[in-house]
mmCIF file of C-alpha atoms in Angstrom:
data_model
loop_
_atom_site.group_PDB
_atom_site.id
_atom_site.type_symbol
_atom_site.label_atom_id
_atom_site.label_comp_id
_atom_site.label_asym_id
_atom_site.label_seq_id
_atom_site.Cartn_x
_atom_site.Cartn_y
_atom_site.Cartn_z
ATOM 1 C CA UNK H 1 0.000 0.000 0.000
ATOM 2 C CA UNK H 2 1.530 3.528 -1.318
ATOM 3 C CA UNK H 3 2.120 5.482 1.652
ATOM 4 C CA UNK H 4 0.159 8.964 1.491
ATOM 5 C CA UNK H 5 3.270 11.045 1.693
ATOM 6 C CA UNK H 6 3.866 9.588 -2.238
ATOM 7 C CA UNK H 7 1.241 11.715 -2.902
ATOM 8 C CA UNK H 8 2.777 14.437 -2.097
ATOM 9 C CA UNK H 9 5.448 13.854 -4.098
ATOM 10 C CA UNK H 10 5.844 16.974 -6.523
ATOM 11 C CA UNK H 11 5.383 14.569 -9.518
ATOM 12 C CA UNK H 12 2.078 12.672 -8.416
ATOM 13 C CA UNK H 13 0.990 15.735 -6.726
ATOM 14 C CA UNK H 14 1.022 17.311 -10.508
ATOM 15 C CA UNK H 15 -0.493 13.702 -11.595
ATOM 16 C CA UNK H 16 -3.475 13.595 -9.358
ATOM 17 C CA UNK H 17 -4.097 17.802 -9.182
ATOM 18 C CA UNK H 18 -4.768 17.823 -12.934
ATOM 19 C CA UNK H 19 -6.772 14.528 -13.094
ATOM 20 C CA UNK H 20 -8.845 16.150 -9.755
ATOM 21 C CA UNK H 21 -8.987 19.819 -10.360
ATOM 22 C CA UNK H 22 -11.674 20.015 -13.139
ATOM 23 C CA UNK H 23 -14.128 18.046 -11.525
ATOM 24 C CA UNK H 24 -13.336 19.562 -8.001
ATOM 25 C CA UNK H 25 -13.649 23.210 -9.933
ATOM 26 C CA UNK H 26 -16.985 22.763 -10.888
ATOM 27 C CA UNK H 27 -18.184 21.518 -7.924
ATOM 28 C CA UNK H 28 -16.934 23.891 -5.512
ATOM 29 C CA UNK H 29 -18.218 26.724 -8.093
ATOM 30 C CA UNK H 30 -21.819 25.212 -8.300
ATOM 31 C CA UNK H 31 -21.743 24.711 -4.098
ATOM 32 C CA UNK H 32 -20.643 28.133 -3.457
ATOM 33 C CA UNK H 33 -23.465 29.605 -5.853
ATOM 34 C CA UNK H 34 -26.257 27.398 -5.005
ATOM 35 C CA UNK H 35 -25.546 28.665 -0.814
ATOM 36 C CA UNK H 36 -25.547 31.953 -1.476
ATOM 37 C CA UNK H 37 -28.154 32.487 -4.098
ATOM 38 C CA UNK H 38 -29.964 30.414 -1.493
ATOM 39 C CA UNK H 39 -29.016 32.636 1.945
ATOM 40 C CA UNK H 40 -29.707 35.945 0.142
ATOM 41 C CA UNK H 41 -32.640 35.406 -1.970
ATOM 42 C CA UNK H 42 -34.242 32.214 -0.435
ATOM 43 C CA UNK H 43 -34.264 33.165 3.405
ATOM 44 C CA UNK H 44 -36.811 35.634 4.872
ATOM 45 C CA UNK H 45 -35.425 38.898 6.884
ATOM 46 C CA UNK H 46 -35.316 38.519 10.457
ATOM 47 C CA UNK H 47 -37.421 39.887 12.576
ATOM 48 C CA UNK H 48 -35.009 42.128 14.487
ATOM 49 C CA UNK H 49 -31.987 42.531 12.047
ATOM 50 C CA UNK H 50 -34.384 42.788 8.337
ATOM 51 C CA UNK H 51 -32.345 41.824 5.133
ATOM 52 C CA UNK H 52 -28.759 42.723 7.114
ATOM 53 C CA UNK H 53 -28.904 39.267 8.430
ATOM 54 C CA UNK H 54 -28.073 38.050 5.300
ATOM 55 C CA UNK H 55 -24.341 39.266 5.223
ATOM 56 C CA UNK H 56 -24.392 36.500 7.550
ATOM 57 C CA UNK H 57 -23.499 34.093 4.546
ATOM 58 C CA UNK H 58 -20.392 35.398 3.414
ATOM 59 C CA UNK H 59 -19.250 36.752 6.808
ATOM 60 C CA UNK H 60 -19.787 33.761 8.811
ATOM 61 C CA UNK H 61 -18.220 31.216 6.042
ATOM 62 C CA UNK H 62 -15.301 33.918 5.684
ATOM 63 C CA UNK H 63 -14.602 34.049 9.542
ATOM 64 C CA UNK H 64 -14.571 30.204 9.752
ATOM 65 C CA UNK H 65 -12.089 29.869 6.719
ATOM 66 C CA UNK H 66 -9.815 32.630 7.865
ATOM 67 C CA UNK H 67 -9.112 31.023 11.234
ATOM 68 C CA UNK H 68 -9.161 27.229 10.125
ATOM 69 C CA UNK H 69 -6.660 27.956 6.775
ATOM 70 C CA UNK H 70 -4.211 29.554 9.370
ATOM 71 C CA UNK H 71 -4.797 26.230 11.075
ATOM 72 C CA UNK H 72 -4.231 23.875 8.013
ATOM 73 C CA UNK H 73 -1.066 26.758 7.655
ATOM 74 C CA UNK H 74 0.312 25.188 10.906
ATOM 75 C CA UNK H 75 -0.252 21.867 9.856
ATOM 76 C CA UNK H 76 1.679 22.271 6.951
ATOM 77 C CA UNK H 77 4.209 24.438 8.676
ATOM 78 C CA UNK H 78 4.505 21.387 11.237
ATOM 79 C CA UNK H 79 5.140 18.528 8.588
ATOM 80 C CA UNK H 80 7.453 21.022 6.589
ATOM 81 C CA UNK H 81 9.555 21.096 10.205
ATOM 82 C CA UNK H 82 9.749 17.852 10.755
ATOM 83 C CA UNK H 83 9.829 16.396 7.423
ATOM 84 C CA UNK H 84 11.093 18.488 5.371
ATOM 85 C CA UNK H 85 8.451 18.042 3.053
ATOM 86 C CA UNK H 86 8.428 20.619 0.283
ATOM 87 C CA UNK H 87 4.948 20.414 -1.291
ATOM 88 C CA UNK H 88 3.979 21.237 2.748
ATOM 89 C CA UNK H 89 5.511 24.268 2.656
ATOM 90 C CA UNK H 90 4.564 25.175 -1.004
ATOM 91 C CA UNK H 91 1.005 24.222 0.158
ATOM 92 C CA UNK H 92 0.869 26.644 3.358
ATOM 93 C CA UNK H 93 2.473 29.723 1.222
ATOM 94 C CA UNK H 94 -0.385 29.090 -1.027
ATOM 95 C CA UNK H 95 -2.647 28.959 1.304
ATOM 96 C CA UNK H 96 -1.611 32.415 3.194
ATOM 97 C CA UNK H 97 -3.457 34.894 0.581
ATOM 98 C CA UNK H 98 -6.540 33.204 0.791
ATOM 99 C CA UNK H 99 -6.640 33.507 4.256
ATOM 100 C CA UNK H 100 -5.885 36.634 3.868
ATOM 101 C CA UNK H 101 -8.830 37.398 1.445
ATOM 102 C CA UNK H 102 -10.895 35.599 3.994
ATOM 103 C CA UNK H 103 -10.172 37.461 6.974
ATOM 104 C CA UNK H 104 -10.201 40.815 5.206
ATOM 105 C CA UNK H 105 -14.147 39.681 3.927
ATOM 106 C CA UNK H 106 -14.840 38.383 7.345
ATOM 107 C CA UNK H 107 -13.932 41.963 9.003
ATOM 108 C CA UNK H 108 -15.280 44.328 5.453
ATOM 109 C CA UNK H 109 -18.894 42.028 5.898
ATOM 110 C CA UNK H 110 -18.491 42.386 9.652
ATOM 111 C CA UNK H 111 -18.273 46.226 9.581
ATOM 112 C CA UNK H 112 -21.329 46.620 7.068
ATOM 113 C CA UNK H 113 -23.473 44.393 9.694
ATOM 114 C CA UNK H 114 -22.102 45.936 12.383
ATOM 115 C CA UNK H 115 -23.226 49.364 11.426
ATOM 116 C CA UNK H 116 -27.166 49.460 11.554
ATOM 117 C CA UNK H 117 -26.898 46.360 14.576
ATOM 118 C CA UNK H 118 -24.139 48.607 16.617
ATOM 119 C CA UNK H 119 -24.408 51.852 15.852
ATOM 120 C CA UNK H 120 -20.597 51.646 14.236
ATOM 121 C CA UNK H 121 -18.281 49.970 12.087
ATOM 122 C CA UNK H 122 -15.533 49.272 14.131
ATOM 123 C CA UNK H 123 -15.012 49.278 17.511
ATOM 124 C CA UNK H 124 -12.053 47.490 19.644
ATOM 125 C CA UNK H 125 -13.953 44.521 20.572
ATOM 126 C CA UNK H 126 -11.994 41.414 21.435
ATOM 127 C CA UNK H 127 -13.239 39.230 18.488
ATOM 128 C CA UNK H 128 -12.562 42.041 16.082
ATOM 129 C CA UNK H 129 -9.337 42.914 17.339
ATOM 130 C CA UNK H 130 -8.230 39.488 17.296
ATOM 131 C CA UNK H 131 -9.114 39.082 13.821
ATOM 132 C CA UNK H 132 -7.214 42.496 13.107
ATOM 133 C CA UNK H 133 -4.182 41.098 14.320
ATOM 134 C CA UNK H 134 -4.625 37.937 12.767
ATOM 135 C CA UNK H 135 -5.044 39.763 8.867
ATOM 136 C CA UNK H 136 -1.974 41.311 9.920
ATOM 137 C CA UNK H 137 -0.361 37.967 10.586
ATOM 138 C CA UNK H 138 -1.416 36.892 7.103
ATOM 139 C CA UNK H 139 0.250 39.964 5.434
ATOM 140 C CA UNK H 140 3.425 39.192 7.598
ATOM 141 C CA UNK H 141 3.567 36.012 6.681
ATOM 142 C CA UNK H 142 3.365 36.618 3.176
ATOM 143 C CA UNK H 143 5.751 39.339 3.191
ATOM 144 C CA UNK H 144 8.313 36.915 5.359
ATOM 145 C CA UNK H 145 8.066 34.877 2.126
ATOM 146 C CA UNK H 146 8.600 37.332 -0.172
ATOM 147 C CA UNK H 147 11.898 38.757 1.685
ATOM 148 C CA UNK H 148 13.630 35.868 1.749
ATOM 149 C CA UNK H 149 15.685 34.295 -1.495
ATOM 150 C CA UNK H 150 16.440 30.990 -0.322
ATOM 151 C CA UNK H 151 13.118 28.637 -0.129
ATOM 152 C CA UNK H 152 13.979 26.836 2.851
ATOM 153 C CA UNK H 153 15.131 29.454 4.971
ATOM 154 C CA UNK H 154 12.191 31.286 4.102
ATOM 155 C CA UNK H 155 9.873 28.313 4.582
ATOM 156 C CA UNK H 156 11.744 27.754 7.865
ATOM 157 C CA UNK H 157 11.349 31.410 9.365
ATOM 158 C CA UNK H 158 7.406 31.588 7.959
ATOM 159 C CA UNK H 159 6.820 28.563 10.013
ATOM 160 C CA UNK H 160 8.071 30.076 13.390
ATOM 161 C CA UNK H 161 5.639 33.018 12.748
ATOM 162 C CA UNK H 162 2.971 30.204 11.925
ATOM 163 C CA UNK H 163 3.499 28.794 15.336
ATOM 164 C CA UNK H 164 3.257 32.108 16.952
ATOM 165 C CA UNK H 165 0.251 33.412 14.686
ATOM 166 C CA UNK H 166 -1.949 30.347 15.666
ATOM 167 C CA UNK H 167 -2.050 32.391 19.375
ATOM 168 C CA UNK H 168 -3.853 35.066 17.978
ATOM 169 C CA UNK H 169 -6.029 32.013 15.048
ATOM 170 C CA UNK H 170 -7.217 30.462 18.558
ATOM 171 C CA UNK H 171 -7.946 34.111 20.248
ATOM 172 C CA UNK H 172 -10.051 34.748 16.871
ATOM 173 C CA UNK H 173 -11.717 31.569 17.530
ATOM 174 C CA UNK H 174 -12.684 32.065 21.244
ATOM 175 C CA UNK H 175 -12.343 35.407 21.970
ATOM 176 C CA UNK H 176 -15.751 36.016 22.932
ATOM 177 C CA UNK H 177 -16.020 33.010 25.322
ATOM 178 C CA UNK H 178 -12.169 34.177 26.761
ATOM 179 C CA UNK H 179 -14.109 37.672 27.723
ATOM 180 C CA UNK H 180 -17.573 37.740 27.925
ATOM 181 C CA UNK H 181 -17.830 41.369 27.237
ATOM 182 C CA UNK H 182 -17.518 43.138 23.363
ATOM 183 C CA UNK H 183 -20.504 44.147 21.041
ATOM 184 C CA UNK H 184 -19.682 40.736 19.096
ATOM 185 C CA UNK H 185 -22.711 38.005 20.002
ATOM 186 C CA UNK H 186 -21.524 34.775 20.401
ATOM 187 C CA UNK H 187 -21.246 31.634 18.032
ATOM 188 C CA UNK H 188 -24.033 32.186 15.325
ATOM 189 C CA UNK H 189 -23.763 28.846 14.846
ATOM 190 C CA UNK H 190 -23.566 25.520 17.226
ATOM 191 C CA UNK H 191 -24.437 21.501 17.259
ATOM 192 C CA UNK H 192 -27.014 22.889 20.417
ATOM 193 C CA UNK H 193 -30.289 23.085 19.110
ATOM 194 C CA UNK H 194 -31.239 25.377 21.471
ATOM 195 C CA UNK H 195 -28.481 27.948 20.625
ATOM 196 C CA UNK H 196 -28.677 27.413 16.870
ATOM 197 C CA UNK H 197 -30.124 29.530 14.395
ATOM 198 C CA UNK H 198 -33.372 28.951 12.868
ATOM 199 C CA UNK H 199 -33.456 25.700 10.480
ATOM 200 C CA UNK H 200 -34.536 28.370 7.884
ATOM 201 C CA UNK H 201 -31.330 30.119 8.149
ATOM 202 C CA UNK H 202 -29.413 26.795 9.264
ATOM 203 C CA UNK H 203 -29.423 24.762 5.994
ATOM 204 C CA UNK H 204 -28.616 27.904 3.699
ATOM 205 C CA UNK H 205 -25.097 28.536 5.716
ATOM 206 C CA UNK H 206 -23.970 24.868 5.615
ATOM 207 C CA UNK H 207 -24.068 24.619 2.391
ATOM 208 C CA UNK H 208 -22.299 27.826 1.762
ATOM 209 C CA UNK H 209 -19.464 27.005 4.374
ATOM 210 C CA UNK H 210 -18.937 23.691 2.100
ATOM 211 C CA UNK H 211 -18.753 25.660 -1.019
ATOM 212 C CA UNK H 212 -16.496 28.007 0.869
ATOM 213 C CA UNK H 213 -14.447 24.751 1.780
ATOM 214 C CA UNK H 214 -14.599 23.475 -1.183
ATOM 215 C CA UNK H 215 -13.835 26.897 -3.165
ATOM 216 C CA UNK H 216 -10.267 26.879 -0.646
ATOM 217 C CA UNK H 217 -9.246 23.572 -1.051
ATOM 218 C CA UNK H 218 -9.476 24.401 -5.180
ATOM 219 C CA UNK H 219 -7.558 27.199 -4.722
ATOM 220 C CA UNK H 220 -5.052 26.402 -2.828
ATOM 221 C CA UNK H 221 -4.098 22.758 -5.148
ATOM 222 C CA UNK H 222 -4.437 25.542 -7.615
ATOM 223 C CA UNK H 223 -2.017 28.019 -5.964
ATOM 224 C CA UNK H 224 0.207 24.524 -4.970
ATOM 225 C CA UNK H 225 0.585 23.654 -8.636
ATOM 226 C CA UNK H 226 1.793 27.430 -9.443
ATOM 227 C CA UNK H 227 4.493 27.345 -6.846
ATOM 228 C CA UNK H 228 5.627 23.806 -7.799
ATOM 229 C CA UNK H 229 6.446 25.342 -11.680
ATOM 230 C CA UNK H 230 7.754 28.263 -10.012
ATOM 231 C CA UNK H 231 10.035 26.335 -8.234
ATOM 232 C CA UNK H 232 11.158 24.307 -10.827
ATOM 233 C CA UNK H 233 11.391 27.631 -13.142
ATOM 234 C CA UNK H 234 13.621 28.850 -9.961
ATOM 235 C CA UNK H 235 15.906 25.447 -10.179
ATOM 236 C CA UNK H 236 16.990 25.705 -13.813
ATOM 237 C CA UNK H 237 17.300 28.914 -13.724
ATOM 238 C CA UNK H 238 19.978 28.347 -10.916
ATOM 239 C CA UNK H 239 21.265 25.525 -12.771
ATOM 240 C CA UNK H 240 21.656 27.607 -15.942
ATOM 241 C CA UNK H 241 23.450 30.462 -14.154
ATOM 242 C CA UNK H 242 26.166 28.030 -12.072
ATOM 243 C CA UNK H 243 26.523 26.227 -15.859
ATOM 244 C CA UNK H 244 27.388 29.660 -17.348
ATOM 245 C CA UNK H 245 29.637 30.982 -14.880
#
């Protein structure tokens, strides 16, 4: 039986992407449609919030995929450190600027709702400061990346700041139950029935968070394949220089 770190392998990792991504592309495209045409034009307007409490279907997808791609970041950081596994580390780079775009629509949607429910669109409440800090994480991770000519010493350094970002992923997560104070409500949703949303609402937002899953996961094989030719582009090029010389 193959081992599942031969998939990884930058060759069968090129194999299987191309065979996978097509089908994978359209799915996540007609998931991702079908739960939000669904939220915003399907659902009625709540009785206390009206047609705001729709943002609720890109802001609440966004927030979850913004903390939980800085988690699969770590993940990958973690095998990268201990395996030295360079699809890993190819994998979390390309995951970084989606989290990024995820956490900047979780706080953009989280302003416009905040406005007619708070009276404001910002204000320093733990779960939005934590998720401030965290898109700033994102944009110093990338940058680490950037700054850094050698691969592996960048991959190396970006996974340090991994480790320490996933402090403020985790504060994101639970800052509201860490201090119970903050205009932020708590968990729109949760497995307890009797803190859950309304079934109406309920259904809608699963399936967008799967085509918001689905959409990432996409992406980033997408993003995985670019960095794998641009690292190969990067190795010949090396090659040709040290030839020439």
């Amino acid at each position: 039986m193959a081992s599942i770190w031969e998939w990884a392998n930058p060759r069968k990792f090129m194999a299987w992407t191309d065979r996978a991504l097509p089908v994978l592309s359209v799915v996540s495209a007609c998931i991702f449609v079908i739960g939000l045409v669904w939220g915003f034009f399907f659902t009625p307007d709540d009785y206390r919030q009206g047609a705001t409490v729709k943002i609720f279907y890109l802001h609440v997808p966004s927030a979850m995929m913004a903390i939980n791609i800085w988690g699969m970041m770590l993940v990958a950081s973690l095998i990268w450190i201990v395996r030295r596994h360079h699809v890993s580390a190819l994998a979390a780079k390309s995951a970084a600027a989606i989290g990024m775009t995820m956490t900047l629509i979780a706080l953009v949607t989280g302003a416009i709702w905040g406005k007619p429910m708070w009276g404001t669109y910002w204000e320093w409440d733990p779960r939005l400061t934590s998720f401030l800090i965290l898109l700033l994480f994102y944009i110093g991770y990338m940058a680490l990346w950037e700054a850094i000519e050698n691969p592996d010493t960048a991959a190396d350094l970006t996974s340090v700041l991994c480790l320490v970002g996933s402090v403020f992923a985790l504060l994101s997560r639970y800052a509201v139950n860490f201090w119970n104070q903050g205009l932020h409500q708590g968990a729109s949703l949760s497995l307890d029935a009797q803190e859950n949303v309304a079934d109406v609402y309920w259904y809608p937002a699963l399936v967008a968070i799967a085509g918001f899953i689905l959409l990432f996961v996409t992406l980033v094989l997408l993003r995985t394949r670019t960095e794998i030719r641009a690292r190969r582009l990067h190795a010949l090029d090396m090659r040709e220089r040290v030839q020439g010389q």
